[in-house]
Short mmCIF file of C-alpha atoms in Angstrom, two decimals:
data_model
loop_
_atom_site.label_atom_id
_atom_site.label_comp_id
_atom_site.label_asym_id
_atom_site.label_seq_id
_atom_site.Cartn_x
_atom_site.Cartn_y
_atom_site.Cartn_z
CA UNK A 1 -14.71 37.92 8.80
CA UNK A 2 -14.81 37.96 5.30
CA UNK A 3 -12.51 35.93 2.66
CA UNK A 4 -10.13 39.03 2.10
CA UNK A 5 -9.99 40.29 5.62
CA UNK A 6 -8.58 36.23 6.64
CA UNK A 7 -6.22 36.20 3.72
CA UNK A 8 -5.21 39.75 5.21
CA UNK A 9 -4.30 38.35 8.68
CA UNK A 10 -3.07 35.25 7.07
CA UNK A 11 -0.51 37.49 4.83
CA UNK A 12 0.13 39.90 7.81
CA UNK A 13 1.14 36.47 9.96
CA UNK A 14 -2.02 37.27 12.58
CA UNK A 15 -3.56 33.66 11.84
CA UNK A 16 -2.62 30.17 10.79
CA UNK A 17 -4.03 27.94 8.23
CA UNK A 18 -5.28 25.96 9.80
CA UNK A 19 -7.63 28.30 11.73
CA UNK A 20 -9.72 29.40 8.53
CA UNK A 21 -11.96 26.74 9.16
CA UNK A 22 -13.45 28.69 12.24
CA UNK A 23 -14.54 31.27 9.80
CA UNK A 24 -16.15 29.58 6.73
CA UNK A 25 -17.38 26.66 5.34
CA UNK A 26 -14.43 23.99 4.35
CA UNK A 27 -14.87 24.62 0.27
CA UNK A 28 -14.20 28.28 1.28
CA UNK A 29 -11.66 27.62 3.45
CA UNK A 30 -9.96 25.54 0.74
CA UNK A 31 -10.15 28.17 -1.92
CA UNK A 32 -8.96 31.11 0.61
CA UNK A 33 -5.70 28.98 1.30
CA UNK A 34 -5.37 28.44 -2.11
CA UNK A 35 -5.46 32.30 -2.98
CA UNK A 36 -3.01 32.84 0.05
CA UNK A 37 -0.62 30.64 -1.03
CA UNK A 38 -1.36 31.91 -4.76
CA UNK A 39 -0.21 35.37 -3.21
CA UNK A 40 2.26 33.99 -1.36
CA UNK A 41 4.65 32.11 -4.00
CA UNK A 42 3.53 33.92 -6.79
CA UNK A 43 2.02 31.77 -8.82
CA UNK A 44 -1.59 30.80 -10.00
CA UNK A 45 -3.23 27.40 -9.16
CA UNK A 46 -6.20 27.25 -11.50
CA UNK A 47 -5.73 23.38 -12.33
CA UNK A 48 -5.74 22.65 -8.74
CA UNK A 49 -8.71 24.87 -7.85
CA UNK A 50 -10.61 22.51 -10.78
CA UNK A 51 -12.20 19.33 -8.92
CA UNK A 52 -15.37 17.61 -8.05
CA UNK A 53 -14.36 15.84 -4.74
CA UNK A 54 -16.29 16.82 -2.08
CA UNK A 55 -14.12 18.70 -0.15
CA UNK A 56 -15.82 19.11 2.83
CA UNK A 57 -16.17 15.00 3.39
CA UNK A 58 -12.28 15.03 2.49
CA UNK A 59 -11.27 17.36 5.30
CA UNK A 60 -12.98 16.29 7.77
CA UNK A 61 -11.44 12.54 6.80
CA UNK A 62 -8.63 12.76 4.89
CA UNK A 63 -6.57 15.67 4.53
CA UNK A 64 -5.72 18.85 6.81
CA UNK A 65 -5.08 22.78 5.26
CA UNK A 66 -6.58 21.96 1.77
CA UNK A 67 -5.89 24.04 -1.15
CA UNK A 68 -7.27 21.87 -3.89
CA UNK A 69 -6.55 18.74 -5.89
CA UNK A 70 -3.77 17.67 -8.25
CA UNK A 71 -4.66 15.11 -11.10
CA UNK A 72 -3.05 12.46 -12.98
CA UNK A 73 -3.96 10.80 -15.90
CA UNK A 74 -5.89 7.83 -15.47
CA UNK A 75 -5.53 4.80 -18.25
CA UNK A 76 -6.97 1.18 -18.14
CA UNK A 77 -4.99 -1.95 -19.15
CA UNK A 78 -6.50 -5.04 -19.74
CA UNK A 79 -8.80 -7.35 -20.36
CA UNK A 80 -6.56 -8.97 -17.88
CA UNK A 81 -7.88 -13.06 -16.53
CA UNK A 82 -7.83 -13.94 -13.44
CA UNK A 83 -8.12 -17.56 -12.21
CA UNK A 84 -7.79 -16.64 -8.08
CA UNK A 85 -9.63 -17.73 -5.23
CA UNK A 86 -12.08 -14.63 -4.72
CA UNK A 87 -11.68 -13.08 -8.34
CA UNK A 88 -12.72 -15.23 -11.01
CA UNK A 89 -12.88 -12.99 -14.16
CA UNK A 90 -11.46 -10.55 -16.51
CA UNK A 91 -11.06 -7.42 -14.86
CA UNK A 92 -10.19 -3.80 -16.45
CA UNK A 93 -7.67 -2.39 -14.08
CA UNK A 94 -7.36 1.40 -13.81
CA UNK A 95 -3.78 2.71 -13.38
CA UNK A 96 -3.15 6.75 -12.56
CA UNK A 97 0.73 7.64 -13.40
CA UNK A 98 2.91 10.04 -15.33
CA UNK A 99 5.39 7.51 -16.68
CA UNK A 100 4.70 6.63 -20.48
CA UNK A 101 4.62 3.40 -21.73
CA UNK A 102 4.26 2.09 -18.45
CA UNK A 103 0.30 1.34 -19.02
CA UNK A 104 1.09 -0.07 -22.48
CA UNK A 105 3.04 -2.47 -21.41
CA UNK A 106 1.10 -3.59 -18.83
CA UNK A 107 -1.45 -3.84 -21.45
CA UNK A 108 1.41 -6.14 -22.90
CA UNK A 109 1.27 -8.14 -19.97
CA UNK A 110 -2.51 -8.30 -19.65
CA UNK A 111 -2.71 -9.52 -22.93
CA UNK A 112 -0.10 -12.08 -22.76
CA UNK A 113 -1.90 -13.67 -19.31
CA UNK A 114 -5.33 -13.59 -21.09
CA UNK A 115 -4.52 -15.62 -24.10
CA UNK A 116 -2.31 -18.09 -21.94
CA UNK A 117 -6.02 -18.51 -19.80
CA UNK A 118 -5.54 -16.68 -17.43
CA UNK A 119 -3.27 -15.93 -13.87
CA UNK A 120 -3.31 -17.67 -10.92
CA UNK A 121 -3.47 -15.71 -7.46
CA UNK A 122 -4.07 -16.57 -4.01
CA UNK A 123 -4.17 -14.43 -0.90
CA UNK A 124 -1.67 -17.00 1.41
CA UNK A 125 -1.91 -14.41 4.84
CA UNK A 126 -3.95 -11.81 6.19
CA UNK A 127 -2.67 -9.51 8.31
CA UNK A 128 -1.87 -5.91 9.80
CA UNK A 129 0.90 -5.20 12.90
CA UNK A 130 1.73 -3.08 15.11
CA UNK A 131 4.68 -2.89 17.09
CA UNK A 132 5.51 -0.45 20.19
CA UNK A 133 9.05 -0.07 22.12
CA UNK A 134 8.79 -0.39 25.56
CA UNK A 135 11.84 0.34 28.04
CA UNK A 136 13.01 -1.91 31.31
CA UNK A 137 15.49 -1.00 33.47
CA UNK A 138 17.16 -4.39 33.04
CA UNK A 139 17.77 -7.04 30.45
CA UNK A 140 15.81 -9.01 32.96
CA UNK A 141 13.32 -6.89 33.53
CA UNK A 142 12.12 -6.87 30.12
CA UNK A 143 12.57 -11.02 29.80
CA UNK A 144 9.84 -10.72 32.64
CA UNK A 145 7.60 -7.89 29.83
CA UNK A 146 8.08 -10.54 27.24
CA UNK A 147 6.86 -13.44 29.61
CA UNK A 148 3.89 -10.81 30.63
CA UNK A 149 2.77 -10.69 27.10
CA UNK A 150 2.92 -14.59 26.88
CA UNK A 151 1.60 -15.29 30.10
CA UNK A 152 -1.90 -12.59 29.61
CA UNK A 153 -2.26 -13.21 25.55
CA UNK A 154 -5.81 -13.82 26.60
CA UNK A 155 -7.31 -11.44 27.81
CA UNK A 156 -4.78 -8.73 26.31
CA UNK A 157 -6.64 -10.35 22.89
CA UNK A 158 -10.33 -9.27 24.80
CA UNK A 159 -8.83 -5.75 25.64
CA UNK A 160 -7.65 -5.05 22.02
CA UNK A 161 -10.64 -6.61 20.21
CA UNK A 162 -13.51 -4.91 22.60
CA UNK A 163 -12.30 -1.34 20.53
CA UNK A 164 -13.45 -2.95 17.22
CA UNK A 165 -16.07 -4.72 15.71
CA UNK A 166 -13.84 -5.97 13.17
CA UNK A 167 -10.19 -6.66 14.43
CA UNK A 168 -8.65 -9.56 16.01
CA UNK A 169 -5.57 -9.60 17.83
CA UNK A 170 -3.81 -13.15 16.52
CA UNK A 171 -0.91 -13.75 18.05
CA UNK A 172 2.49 -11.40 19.56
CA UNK A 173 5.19 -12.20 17.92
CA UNK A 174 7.93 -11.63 17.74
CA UNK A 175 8.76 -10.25 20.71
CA UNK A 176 12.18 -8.85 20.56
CA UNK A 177 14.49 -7.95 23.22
CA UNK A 178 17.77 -5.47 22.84
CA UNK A 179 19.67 -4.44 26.00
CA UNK A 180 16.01 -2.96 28.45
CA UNK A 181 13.77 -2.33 24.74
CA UNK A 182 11.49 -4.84 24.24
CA UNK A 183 9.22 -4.67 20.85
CA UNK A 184 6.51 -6.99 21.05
CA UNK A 185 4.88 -7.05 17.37
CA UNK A 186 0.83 -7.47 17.87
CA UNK A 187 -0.05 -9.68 15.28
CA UNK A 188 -4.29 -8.50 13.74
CA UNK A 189 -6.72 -9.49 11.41
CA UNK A 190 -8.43 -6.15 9.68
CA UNK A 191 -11.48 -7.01 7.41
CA UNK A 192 -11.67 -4.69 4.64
CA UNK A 193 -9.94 -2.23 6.01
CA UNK A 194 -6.39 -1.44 5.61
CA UNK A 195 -6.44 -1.74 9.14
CA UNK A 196 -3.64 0.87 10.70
CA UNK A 197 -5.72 3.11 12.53
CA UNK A 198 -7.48 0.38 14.14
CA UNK A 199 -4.58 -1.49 15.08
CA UNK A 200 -3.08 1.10 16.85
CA UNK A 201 -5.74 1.96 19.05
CA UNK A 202 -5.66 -1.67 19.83
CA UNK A 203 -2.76 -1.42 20.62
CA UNK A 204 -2.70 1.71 23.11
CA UNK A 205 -5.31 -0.06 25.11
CA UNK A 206 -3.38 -2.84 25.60
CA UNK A 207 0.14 -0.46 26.45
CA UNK A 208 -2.44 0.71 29.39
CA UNK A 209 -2.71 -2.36 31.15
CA UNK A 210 0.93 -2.82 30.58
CA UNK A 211 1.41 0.66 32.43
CA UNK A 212 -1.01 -0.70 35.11
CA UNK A 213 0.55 -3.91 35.82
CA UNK A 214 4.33 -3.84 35.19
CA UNK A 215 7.16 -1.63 35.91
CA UNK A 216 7.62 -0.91 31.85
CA UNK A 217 7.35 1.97 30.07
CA UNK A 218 5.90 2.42 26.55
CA UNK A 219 8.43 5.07 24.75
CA UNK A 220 6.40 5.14 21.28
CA UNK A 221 2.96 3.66 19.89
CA UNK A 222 5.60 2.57 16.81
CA UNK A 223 8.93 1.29 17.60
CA UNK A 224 9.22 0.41 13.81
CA UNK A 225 9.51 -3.82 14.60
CA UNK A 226 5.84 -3.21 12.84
CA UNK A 227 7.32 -2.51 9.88
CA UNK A 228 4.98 0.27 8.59
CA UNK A 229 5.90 2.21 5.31
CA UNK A 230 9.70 0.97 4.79
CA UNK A 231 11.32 -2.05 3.28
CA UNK A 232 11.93 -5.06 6.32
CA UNK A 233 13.01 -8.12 5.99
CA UNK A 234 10.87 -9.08 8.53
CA UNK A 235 8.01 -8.19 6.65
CA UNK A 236 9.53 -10.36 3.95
CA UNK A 237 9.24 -13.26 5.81
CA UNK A 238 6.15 -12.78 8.40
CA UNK A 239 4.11 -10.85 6.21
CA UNK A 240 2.14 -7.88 6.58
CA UNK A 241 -1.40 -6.73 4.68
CA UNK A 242 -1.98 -9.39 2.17
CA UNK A 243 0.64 -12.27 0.96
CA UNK A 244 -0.18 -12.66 -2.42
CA UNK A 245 1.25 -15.13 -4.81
CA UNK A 246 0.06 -15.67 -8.80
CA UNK A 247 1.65 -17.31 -11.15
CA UNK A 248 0.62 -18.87 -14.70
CA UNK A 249 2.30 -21.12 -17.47
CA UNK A 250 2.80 -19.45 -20.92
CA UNK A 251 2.65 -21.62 -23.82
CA UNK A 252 5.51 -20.87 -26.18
CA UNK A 253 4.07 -20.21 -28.79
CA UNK A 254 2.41 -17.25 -27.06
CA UNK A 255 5.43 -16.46 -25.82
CA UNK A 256 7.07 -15.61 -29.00
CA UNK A 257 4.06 -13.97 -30.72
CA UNK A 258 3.28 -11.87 -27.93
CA UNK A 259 6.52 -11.17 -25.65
CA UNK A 260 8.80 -11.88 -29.03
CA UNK A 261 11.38 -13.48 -26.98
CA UNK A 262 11.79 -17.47 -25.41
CA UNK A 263 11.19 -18.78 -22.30
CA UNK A 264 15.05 -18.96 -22.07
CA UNK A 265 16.05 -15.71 -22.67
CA UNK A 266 13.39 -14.47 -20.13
CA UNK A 267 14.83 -17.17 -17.41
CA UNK A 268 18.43 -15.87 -18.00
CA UNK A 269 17.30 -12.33 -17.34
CA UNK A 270 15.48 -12.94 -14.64
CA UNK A 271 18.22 -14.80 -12.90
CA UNK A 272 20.95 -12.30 -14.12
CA UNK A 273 18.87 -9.16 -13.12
CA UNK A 274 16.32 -9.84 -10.60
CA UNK A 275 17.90 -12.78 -8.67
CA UNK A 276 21.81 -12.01 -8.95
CA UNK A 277 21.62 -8.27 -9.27
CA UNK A 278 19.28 -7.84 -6.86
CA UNK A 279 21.74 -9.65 -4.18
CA UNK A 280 24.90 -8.15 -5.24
CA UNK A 281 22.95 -4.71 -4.52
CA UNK A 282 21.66 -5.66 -1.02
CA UNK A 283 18.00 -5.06 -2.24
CA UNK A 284 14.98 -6.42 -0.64
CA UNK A 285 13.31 -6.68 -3.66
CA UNK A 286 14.10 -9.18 -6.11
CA UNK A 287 11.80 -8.04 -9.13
CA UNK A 288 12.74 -5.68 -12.07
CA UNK A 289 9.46 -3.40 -10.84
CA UNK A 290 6.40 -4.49 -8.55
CA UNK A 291 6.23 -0.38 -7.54
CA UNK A 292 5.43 0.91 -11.14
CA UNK A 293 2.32 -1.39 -10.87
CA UNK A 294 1.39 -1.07 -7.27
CA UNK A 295 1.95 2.40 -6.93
CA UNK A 296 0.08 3.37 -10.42
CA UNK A 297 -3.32 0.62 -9.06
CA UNK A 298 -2.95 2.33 -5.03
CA UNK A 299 -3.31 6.19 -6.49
CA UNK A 300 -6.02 4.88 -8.92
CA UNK A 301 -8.55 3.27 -5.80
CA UNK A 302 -7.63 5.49 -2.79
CA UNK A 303 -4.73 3.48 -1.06
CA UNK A 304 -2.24 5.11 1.12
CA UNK A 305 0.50 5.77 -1.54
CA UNK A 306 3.03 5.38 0.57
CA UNK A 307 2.51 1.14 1.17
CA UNK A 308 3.87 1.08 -1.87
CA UNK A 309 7.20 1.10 -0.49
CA UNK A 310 5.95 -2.28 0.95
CA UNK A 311 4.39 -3.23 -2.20
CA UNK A 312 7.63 -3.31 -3.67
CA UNK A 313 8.99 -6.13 -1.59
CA UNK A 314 9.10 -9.64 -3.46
CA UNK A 315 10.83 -12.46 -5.71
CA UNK A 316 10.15 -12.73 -9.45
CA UNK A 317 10.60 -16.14 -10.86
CA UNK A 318 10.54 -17.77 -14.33
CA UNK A 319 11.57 -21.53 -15.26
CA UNK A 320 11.90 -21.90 -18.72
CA UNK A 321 9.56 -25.72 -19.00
CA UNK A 322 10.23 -27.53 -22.36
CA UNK A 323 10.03 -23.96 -23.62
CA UNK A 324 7.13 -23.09 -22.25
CA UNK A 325 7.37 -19.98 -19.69
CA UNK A 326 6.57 -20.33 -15.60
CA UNK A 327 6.36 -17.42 -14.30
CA UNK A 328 5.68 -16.39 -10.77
CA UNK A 329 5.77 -13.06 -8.70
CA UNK A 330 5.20 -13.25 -4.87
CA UNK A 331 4.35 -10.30 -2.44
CA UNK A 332 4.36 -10.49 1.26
CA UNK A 333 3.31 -7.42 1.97
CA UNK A 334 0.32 -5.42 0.20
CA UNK A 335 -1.49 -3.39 2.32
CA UNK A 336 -4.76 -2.61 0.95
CA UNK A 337 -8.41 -1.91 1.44
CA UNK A 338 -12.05 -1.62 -0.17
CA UNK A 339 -13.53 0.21 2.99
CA UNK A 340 -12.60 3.64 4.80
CA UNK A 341 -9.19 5.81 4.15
CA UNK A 342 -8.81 7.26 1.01
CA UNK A 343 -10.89 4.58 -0.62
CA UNK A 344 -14.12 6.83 0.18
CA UNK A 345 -12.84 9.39 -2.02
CA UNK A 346 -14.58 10.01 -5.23
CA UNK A 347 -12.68 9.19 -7.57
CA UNK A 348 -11.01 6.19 -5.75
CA UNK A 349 -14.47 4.73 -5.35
CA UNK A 350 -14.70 5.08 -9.14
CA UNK A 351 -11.76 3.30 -9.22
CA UNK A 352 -12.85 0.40 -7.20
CA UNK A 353 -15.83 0.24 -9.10
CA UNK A 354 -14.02 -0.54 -12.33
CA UNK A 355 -12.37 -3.13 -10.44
CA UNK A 356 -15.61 -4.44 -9.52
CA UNK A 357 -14.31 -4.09 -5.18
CA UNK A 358 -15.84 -1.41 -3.90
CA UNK A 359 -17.81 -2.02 -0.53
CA UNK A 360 -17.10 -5.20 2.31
CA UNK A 361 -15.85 -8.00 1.57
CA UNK A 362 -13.71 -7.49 -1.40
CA UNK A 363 -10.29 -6.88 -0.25
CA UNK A 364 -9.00 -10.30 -0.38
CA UNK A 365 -10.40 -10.35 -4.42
CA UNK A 366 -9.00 -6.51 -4.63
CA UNK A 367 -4.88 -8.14 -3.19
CA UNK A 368 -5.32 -11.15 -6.39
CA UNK A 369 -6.09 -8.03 -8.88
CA UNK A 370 -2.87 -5.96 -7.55
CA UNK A 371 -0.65 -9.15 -7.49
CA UNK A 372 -1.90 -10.25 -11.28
CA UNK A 373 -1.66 -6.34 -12.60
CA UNK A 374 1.81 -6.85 -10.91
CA UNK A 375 2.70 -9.93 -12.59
CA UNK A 376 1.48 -8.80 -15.87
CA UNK A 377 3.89 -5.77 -15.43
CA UNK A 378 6.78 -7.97 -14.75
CA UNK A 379 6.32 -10.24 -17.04
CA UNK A 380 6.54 -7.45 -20.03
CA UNK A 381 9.30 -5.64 -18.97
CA UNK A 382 11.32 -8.83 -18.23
CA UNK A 383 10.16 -9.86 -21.81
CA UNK A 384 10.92 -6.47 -23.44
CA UNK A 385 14.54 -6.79 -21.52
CA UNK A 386 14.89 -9.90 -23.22
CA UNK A 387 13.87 -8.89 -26.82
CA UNK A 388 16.29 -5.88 -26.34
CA UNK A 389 12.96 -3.70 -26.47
CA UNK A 390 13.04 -1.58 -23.69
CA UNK A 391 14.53 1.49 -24.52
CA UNK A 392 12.51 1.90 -28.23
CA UNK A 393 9.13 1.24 -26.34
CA UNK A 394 10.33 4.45 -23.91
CA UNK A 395 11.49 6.48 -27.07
CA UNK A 396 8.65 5.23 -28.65
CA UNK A 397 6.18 5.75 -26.17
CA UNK A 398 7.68 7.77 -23.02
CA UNK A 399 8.69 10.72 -25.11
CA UNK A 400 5.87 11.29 -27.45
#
């Protein structure tokens, strides 16, 4: 068939997107969706239909029915310092968002850190989790699937680690128990990778043996104890991709030149706002905005967008020394990676390549750069909040 007799049975209802691929090559697949759904709503798409990602790579990795690409602007802040324990430079970090002023003042930021010499950032944990629901027929019963886990940690470890060359299963815990559920959370080291997919298949090989041996039942692959994609206190505490801390000590003189605020106003906010608001709200997050930041440095290098939901957890800090400015911002739970996913993408490989990450054995340097872009994010808006700044720097800058 030809590209007008498909978009004829797609229009007519006789085939489904998805089936176009049996008929063409992906890139004409992709632009025959796009002209159906042109058709369809009405509309033209020529800004999506303008890309140089190889689309045939992407849907055979990354992405299902594709029409095209959407683009968002891409700016740099920086030089920004880092003092960390795999990244030891200046880095230019590239940040892809729609929100003015958000780059410029983590430009701000950047520059503040830099002349101060520099942020400190350490990668304190390691890891990715899993966590399944499995049913019992009795409380009892599943006391005797949690002791099963204990008792065979072993060689349930050999199981999940003989379907990857790079995993490790580390420990399985906690293992929770409500009414006949139980929701054992696997506990794996990933590499580079972000790790999901690989954890789960894990996983599912070890839910066999379970199935083989014991009178449980797995009900899903996820029973959300993991917790993947939503805010957890449990992920708070235990820690899930990388735990990143950085912090640094602002002279005051920097302070004022740069932030044009004190160390004490900046304290005050941060208790009033970040620490006190933050709990009379119920939030998890106890930071003014770790998302702007993580979300804008994820869509720049190819993460899955939606971590940064995770990437939002964490507590801001500042101590106002002799007025001087400690500052601090702390993130349990960062998933990222320099290998596989969406990192193989064009343009998110360009991405990591400003960041200097691309390739094995960078992830660990790639978590310090998101935690100091984050703390250089923080640390300006808290400062503009203090200096009564932020809503000029948004007229200023957010509306033209």
């Amino acid at each position: 068939m030809n590209s007008k007799e498909i978009i004829d049975k797609l229009l007519n209802g006789e085939m489904k997107l998805y089936q176009v691929d049996k008929y063409v090559s992906p890139k004409e697949a992709t632009d025959i969706r796009r002209e159906f759904i042109e058709k369809t709503a009405g509309c033209e798409l020529p800004h999506m239909a303008n890309y140089s990602l190889d689309m045939e790579k992407a849907s055979a990795r990354n992405i299902e029915n594709p029409i095209g690409t959407i683009q968002l602007p891409v700016g740099v802040a920086g030089p920004l310092k880092i003092n960390g324990d795999y990244c030891k430079r200046e880095v230019y970090v590239p940040l892809a968002t729609s929100e003015g002023a958000l780059v410029a003042s983590i430009n701000r930021g950047a520059s503040t850190i830099t002349a101060s010499g520099g942020v400190n950032a350490h990668v304190i944990s390691d890891i990715m989790t899993r966590a399944p629901v499995i049913k019992t027929s009795s409380a009892s019963d599943a006391l005797k699937i949690k002791q099963w886990f204990i008792d065979n940690f072993q060689e349930l470890k050999e199981i999940a680690e003989s379907t990857t060359s790079h995993g490790k299963l580390l420990k399985i815990d906690p293992i929770l128990i409500v009414g006949t559920y139980v929701y054992p959370r696997f506990v794996y080291s990933t590499g580079d990778s972000m790790g999901m997919n690989m954890v789960t298949i894990a996983s599912e090989k070890i839910l066999d043996k379970l199935a083989d041996e014991t009178t449980g039942r797995h009900i899903a692959l996820s029973g959300n104890v993991c917790v993947d994609k939503k805010p957890a206190a449990i992920n708070m505490i235990e820690g899930r991709g990388k735990s990143i801390v950085a912090d640094i000590l602002i002279p005051e003189e920097i302070v004022n030149k740069k932030l044009k605020t004190t160390a004490e106003a900046i304290e005050e906010v941060n208790i009033a706002k970040n620490l006190i608001g933050s709990a009379a709200a119920g939030s998890m997050a106890y930071n003014a905005h770790y998302a702007n930041m993580v979300a804008a440095i994820f869509l720049a290098t190819g993460q899955d967008a939606a971590h940064a939901v995770e990437g939002s957890l964490g507590i801001t800090t500042a101590e106002n020394r002799n007025s001087d400015l400690y500052f601090s911002v702390n993130l349990p739970d960062v998933p990222v990676a320099t290998v596989g996913g969406g990192t193989s993408l064009e343009t998110a490989h360009e991405g990591l390549d400003i960041l200097g990450v691309a390739g094995s054995n960078k992830a660990r340097e790639f978590g310090e750069i998101v935690a100091a872009t984050v703390l250089a994010g923080e640390l300006s808006l808290v400062g503009a909040l203090a200096a009564g700044h932020l809503a000029r720097a948004h007229q200023e800058l957010g509306r033209g």
